[in-house]
Tab-separated table of C-alpha atoms in Angstrom:
chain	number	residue	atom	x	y	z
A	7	UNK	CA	82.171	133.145	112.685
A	8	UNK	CA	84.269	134.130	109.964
A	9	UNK	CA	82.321	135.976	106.748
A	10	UNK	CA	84.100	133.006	104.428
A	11	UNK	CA	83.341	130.056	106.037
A	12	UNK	CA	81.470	127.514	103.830
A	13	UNK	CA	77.590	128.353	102.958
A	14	UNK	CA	77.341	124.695	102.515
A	15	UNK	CA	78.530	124.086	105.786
A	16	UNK	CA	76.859	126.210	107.839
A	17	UNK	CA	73.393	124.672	106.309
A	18	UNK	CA	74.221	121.407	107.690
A	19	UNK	CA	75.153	122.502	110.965
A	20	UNK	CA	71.787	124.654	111.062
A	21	UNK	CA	69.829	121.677	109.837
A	22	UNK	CA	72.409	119.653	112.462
A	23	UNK	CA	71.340	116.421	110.457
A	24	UNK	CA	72.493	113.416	111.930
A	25	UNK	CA	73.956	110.579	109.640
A	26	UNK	CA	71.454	108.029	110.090
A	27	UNK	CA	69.254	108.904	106.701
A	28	UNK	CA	66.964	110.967	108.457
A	29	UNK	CA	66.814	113.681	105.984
A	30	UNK	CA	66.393	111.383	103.398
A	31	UNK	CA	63.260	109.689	102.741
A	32	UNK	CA	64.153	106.184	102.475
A	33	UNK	CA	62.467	105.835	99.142
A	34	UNK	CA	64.696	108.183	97.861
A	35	UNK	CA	67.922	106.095	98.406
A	36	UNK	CA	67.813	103.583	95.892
A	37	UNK	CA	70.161	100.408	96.360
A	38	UNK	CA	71.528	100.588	93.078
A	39	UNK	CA	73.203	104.255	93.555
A	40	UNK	CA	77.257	104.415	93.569
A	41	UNK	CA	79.049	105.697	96.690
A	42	UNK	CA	81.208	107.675	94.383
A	43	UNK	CA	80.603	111.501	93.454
A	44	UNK	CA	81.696	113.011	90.487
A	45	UNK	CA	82.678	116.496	91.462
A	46	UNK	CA	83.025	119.528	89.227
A	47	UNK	CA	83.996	122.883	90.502
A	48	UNK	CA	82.533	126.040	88.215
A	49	UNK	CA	83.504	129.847	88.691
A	50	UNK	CA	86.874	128.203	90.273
A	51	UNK	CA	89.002	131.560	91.510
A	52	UNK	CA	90.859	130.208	94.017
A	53	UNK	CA	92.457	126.536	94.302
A	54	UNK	CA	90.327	124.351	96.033
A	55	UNK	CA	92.884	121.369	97.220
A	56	UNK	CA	92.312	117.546	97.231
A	57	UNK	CA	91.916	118.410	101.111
A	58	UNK	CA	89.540	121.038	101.274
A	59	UNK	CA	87.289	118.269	99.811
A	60	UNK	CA	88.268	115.976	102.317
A	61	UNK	CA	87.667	118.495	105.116
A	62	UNK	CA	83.979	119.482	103.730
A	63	UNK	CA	82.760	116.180	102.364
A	64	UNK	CA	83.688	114.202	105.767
A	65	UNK	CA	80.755	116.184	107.052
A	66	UNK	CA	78.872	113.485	106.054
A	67	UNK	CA	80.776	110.565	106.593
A	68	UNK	CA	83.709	108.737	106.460
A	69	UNK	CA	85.715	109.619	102.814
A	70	UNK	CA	87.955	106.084	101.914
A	71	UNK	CA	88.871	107.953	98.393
A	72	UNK	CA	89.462	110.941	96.408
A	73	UNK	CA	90.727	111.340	92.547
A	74	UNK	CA	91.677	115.283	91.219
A	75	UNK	CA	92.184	116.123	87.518
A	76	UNK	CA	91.082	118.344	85.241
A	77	UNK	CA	89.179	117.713	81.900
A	78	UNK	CA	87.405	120.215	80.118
A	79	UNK	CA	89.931	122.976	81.613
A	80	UNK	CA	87.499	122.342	84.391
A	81	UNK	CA	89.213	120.786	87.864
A	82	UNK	CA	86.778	117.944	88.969
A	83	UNK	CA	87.211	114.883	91.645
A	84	UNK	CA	85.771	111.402	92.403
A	85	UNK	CA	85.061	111.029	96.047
A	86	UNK	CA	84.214	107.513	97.687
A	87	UNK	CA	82.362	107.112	100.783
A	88	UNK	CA	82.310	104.162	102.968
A	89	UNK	CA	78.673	103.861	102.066
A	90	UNK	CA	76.298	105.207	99.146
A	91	UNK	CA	73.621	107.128	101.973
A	92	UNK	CA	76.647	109.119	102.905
A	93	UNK	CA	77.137	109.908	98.869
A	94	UNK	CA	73.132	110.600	98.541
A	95	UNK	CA	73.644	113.324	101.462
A	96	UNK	CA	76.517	115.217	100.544
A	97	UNK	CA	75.200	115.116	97.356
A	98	UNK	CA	71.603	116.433	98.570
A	99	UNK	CA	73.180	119.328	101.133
A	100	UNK	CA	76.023	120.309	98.859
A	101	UNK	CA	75.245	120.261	94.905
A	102	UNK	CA	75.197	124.268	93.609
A	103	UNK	CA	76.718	125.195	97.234
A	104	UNK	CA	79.290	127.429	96.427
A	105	UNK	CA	83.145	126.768	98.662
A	106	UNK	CA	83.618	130.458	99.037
A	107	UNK	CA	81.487	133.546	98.617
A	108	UNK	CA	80.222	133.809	95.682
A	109	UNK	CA	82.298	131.460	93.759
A	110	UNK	CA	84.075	127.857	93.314
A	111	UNK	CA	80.197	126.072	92.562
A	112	UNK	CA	80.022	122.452	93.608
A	113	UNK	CA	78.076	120.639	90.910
A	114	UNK	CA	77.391	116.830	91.818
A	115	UNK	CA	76.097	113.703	90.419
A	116	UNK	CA	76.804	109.916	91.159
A	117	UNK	CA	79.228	108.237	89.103
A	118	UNK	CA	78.850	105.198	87.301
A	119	UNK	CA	81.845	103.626	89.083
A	120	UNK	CA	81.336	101.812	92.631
A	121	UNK	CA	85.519	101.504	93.468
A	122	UNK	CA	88.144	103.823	92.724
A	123	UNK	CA	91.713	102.313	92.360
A	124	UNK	CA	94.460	104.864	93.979
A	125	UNK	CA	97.981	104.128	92.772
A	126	UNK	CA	99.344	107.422	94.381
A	127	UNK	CA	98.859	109.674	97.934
A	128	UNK	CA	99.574	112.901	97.069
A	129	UNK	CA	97.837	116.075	96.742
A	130	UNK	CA	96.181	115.211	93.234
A	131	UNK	CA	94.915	111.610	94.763
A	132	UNK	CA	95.028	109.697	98.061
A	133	UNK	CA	93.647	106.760	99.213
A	134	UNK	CA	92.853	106.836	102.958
A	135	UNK	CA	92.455	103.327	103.512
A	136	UNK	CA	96.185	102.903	102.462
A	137	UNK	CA	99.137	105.387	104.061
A	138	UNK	CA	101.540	102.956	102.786
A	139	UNK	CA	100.884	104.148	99.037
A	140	UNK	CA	103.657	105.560	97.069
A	141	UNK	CA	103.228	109.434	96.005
A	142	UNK	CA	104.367	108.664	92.744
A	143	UNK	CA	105.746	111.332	90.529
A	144	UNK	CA	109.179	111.416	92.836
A	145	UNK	CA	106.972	114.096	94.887
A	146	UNK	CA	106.412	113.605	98.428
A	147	UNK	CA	103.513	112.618	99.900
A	148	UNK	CA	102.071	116.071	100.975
A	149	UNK	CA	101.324	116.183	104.909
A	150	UNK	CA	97.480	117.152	104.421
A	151	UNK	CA	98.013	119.874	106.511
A	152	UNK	CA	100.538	121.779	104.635
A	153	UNK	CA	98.999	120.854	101.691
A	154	UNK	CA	95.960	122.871	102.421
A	155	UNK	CA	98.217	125.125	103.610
A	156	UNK	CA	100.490	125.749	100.488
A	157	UNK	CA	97.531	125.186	98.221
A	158	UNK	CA	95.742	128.439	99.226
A	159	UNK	CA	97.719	130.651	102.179
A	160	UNK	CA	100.601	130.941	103.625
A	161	UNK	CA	101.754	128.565	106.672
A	162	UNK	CA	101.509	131.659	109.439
A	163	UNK	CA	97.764	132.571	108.049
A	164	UNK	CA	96.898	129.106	108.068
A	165	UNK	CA	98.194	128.403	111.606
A	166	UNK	CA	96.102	132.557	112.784
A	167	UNK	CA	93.250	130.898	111.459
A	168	UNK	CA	93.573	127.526	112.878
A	169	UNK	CA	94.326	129.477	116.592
A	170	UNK	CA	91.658	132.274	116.284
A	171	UNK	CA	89.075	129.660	115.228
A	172	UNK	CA	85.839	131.554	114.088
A	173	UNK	CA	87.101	135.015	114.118
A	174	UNK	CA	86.294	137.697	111.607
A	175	UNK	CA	88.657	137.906	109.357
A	176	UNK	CA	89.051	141.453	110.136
A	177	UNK	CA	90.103	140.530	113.568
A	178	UNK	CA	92.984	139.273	112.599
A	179	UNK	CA	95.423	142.032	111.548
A	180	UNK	CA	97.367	141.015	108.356
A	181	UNK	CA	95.564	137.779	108.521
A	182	UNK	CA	94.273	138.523	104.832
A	183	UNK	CA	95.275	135.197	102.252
A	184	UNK	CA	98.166	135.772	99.702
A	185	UNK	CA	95.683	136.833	97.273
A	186	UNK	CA	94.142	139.328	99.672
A	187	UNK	CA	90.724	139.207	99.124
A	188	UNK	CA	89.046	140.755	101.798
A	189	UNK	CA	86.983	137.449	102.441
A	190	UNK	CA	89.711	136.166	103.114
A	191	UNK	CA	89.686	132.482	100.786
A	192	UNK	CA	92.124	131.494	104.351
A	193	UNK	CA	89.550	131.523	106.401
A	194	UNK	CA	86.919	129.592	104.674
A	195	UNK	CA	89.355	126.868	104.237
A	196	UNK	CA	90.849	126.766	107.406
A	197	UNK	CA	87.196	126.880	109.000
A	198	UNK	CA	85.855	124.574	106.313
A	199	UNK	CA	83.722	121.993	107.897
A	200	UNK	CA	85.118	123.482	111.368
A	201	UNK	CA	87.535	121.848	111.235
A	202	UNK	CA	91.288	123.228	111.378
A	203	UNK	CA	94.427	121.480	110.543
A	204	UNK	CA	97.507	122.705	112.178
A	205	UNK	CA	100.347	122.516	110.495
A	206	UNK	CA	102.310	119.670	111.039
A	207	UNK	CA	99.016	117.645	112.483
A	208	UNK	CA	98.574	114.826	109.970
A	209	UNK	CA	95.969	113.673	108.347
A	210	UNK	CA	94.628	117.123	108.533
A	211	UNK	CA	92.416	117.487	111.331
A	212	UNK	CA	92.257	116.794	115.152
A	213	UNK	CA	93.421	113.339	116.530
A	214	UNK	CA	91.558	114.103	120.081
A	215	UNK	CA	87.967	113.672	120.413
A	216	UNK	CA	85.724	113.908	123.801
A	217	UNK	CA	83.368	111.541	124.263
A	218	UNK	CA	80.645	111.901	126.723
A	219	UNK	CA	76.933	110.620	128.503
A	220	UNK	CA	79.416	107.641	129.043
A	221	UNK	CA	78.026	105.382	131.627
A	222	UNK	CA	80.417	106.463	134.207
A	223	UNK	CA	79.946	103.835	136.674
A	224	UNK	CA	80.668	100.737	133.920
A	225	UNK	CA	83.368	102.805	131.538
A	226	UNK	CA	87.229	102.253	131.932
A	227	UNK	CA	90.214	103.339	129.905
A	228	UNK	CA	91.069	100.303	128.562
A	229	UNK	CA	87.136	99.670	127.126
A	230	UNK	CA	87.324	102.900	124.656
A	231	UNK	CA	90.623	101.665	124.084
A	232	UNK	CA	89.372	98.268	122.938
A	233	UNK	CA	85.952	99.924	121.510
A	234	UNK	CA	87.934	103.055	119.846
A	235	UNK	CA	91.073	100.999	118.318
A	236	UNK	CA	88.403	99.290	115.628
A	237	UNK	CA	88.224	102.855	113.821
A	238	UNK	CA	92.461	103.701	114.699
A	239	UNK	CA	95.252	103.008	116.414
A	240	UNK	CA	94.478	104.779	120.427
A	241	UNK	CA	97.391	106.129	121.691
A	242	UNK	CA	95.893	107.627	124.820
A	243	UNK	CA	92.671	107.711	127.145
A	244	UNK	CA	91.864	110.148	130.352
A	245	UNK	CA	88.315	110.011	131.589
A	246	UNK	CA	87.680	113.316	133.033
A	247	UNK	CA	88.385	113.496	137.078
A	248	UNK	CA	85.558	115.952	137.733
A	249	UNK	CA	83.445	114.237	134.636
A	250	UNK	CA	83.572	110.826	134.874
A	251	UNK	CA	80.648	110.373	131.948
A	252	UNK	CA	83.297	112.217	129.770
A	253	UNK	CA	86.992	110.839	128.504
A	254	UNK	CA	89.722	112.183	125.938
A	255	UNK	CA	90.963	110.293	123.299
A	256	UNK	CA	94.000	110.629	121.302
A	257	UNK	CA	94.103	108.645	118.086
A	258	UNK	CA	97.132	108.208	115.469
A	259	UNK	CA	96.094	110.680	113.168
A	260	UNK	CA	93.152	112.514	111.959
A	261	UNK	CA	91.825	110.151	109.773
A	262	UNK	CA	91.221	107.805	112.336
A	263	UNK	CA	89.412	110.083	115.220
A	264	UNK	CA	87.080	111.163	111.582
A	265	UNK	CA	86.470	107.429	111.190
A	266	UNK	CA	86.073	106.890	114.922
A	267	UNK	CA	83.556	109.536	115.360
A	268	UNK	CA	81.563	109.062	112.305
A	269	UNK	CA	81.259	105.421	113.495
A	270	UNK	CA	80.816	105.654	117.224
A	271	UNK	CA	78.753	108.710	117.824
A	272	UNK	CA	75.142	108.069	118.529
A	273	UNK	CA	75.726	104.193	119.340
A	274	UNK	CA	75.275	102.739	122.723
A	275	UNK	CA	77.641	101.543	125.086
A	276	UNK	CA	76.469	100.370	128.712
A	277	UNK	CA	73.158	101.303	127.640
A	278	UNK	CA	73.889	105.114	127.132
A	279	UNK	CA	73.899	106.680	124.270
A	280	UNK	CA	77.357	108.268	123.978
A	281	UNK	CA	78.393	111.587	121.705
A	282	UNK	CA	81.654	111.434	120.159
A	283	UNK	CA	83.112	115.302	119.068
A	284	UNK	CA	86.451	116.248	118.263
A	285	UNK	CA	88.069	118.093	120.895
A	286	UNK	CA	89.736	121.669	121.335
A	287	UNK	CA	93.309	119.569	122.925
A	288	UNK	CA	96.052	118.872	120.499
A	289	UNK	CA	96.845	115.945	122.629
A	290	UNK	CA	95.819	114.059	126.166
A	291	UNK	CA	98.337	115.082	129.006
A	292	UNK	CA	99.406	112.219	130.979
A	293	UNK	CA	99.234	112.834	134.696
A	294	UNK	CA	102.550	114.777	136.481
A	295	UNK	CA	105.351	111.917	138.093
A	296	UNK	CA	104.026	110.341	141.851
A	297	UNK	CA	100.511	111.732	141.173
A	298	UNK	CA	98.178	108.478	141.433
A	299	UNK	CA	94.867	109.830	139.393
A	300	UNK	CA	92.941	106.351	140.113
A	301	UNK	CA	93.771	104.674	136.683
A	302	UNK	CA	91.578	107.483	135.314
A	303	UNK	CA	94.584	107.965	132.295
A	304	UNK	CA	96.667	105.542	130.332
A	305	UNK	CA	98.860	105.415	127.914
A	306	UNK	CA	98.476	102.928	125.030
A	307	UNK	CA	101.120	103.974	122.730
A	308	UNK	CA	102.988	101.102	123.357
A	309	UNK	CA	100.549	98.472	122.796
A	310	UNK	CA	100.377	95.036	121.009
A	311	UNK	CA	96.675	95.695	120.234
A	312	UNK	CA	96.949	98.263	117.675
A	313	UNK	CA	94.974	97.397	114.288
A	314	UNK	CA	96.586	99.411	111.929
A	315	UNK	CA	100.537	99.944	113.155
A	316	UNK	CA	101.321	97.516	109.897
A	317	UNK	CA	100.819	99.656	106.813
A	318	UNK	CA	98.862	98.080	104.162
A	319	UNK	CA	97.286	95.510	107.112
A	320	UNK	CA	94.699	93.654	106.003
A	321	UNK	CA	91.985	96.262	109.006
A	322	UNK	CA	92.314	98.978	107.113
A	323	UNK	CA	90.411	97.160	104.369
A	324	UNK	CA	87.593	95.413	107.004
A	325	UNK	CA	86.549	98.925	108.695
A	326	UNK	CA	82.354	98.724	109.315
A	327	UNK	CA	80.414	100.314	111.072
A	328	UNK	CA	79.274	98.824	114.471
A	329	UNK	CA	76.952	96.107	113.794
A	330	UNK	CA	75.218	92.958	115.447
A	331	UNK	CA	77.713	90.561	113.487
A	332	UNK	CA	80.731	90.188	114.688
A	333	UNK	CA	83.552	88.726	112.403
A	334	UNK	CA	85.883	86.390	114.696
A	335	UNK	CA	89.206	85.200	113.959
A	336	UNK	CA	92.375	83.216	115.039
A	337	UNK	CA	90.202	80.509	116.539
A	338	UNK	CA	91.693	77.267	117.566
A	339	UNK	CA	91.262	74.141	116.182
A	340	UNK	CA	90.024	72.643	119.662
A	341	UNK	CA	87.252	75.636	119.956
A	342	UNK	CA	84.181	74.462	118.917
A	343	UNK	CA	80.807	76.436	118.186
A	344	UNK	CA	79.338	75.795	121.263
A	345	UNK	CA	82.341	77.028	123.448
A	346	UNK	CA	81.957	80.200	120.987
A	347	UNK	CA	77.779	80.707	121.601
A	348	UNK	CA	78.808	80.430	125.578
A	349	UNK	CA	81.467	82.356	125.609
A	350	UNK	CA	79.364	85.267	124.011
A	351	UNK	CA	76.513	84.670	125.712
A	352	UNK	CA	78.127	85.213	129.226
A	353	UNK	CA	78.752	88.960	127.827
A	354	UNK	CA	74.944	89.173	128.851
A	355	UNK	CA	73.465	89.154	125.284
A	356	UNK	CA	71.481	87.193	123.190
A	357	UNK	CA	73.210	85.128	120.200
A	358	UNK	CA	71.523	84.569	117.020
A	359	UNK	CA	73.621	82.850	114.598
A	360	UNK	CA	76.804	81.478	114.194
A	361	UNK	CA	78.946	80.295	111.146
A	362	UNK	CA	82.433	79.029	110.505
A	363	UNK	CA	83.979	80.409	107.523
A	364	UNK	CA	84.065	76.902	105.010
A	365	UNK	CA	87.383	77.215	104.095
A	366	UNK	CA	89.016	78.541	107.225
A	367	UNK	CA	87.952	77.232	110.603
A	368	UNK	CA	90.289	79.570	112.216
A	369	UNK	CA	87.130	82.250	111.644
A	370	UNK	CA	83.465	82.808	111.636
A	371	UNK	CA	80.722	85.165	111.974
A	372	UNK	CA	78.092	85.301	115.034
A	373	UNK	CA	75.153	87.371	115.506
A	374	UNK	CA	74.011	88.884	118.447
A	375	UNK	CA	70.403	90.518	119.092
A	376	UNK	CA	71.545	93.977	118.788
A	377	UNK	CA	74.133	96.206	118.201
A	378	UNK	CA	74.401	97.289	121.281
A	379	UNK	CA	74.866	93.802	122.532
A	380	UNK	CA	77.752	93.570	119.770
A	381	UNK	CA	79.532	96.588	120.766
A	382	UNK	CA	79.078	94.865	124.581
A	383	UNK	CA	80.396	91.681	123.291
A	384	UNK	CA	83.733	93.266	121.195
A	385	UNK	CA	84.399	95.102	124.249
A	386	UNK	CA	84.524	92.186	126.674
A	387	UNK	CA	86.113	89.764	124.089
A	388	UNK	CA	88.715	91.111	121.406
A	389	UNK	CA	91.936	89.574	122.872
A	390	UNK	CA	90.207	87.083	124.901
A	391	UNK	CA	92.676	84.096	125.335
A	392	UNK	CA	90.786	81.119	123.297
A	393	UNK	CA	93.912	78.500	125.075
A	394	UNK	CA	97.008	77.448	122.614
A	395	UNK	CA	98.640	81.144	122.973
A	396	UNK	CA	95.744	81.671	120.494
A	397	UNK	CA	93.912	85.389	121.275
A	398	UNK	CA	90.498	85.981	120.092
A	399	UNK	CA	90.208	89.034	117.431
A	400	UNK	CA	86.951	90.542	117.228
A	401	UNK	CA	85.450	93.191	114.483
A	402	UNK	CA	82.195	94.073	113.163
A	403	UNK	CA	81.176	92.526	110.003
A	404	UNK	CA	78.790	94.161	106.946
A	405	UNK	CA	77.625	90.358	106.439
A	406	UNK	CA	74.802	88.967	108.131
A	407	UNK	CA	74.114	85.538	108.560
């Protein structure tokens, strides 16, 4: 593995820590803690970009917002997580890490504010909840990708790295960054987090992932569709021919497959416990013209179902993690509670509560015994058709009832 890559990194893969709270006592998460970090960067000789953050802080979960400036004459960032166990982590694996050898020193503490407010995406702020944002300043919105790229190498060293994945850096003839420092600053940011942007990929990062231990004998395409598309938009599915507990899938960007994995890996679907990774493939190959590969692969570019096609839709504000409450919506006026308990019911789980929202019939919340029954339930029943051209939309909730 290249010389560069991230100390920080490499003691979380070594320590491999899932993203459950395992490695932190629970007593040591207190409730009241912020999931934003205030990040300061000492001994800062090369740029570290609003992306390199991104790429090294999603380690630990899903990043909704980060905020660059400098005060002090010291560069520093606010980073939001999803959730404030995610901020405890990163802050536990990574504070006095350094981003390269021997320099750029993460130093980080909570800060006192729970929300940031992005006005701009560009490479000083962005708001990943929101591609619609404006960049503001009459700059573009920088593609993440070449962002990184600009911000510390050149495009070609950037796009050696990203295809020699892991090499030494003196491997890679002439692969040395602009400022050509033998450990190479290239490397460590293109292998930060292990994960590499091509240029031109957006959202920095991979839009595949592999999934596997899928139950092979209950999984179809269109059910990771369905399960998947709550994270990002799925444009295509191929469970593996000669590994049917394994299946590609290519989100919209790489945003979404972060969310998706961070979300989905570990949970249970058909009562296996399924791993989500990002995959090695730029992109899921349909099958050739005639060739009939048993519905294993489909294309879902074109569909109706996608969550997030509408920039600045309501979904990307209502993205949980899987949990036993579902959150229902566009319910008919005929439907009543009962039909709603059945109707879940018959997806072979238990349900716990129900409630109608006060003001707005046309949703509620329902619990089910378990996640797992949730996930079950989502699957067989987003887009079920409630009567009245009126189609059930199902997504987990953070309330409980």
């Amino acid at each position: 593995r290249a010389q560069a890559v991230l100390q920080a990194v490499t003691a979380v893969q070594t320590a491999n820590t899932p993203l459950s709270g395992t490695t932190v006592s629970e007593s040591a998460v207190t409730p009241a803690q912020s999931p934003v970090l205030r990040i300061i960067i000492d001994n800062m000789y090369y740029p570290v970009t609003l992306d390199v953050l991104h790429q090294i802080f999603s380690k630990f979960g899903a990043v909704l917002k980060i905020i660059t400036f400098t005060k002090n004459n010291q560069f520093q960032a606010l980073l939001q997580y999803g959730d404030p166990v995610n901020a405890q982590q990163a802050k536990l694996a990574l504070d006095g890490q350094n981003i390269y050898n021997a320099c750029c020193t993460l130093r980080i503490d909570f800060s006192k504010l729970v929300n940031l407010n992005v006005k701009y995406n560009n490479d000083k702020s962005r708001d990943y909840t929101r591609p619609d944002l404006p960049s503001g300043d009459g700059q573009p919105a920088l593609d993440p990708a070449i962002a990184a790229a600009f911000g510390i190498m050149t495009r070609t060293t950037f796009y050696t790295f990203a295809v020699h994945h892991w090499l030494p850096v003196a491997a890679v003839p002439g692969a040395l960054s602009p400022l050509a420092i033998p450990n190479a600053a290239a490397a460590a940011a293109a292998a930060a987090a292990g994960r590499v942007g091509m240029p031109g990929v957006s959202a920095g990062g991979n839009t595949v992932l592999l999934v596997s231990n899928l139950n092979e004998e209950m999984v179809t395409p269109q059910s990771l569709f369905t399960l998947f598309g709550v994270y990002g938009d799925v444009q295509r599915v191929k469970i593996l021919y000669n590994k049917k507990d394994s299946a590609l899938i290519q989100m919209a960007d790489g945003n979404q497959s972060q969310l998706a994995m961070n979300h989905l890996n570990g949970q249970k679907m058909y009562g296996k416990i399924i791993r989500v990774t990002l995959s090695k493939h730029q992109t899921v190959q349909l099958p050739r013209e005639g060739l009939d590969d048993q519905g294993l692969t489909k294309d879902f570019g074109n569909s109706p179902l996608h969550r997030f096609k509408k920039p600045g839709s309501k979904n990307f504000q209502n993205i949980f993690p899987p949990s036993a409450t579902l959150h229902l919506s566009n319910i008919p006026p005929s439907v009543a509670e009962e039909d709603l308990r059945t109707l879940f019911a018959n997806t072979g789980g238990t349900v716990k509560a129900f409630k109608f929202f006060q003001r707005d019939h046309k949703m509620a919340l329902l619990q089910m015994a378990t996640v797992e029954e949730a996930i079950q339930a989502l699957i067989d029943l987003h887009n079920y058709n409630l009567g009245e051209n009126h189609h059930l939309r199902v997504s987990f909730s953070k309330s409980t009832i």
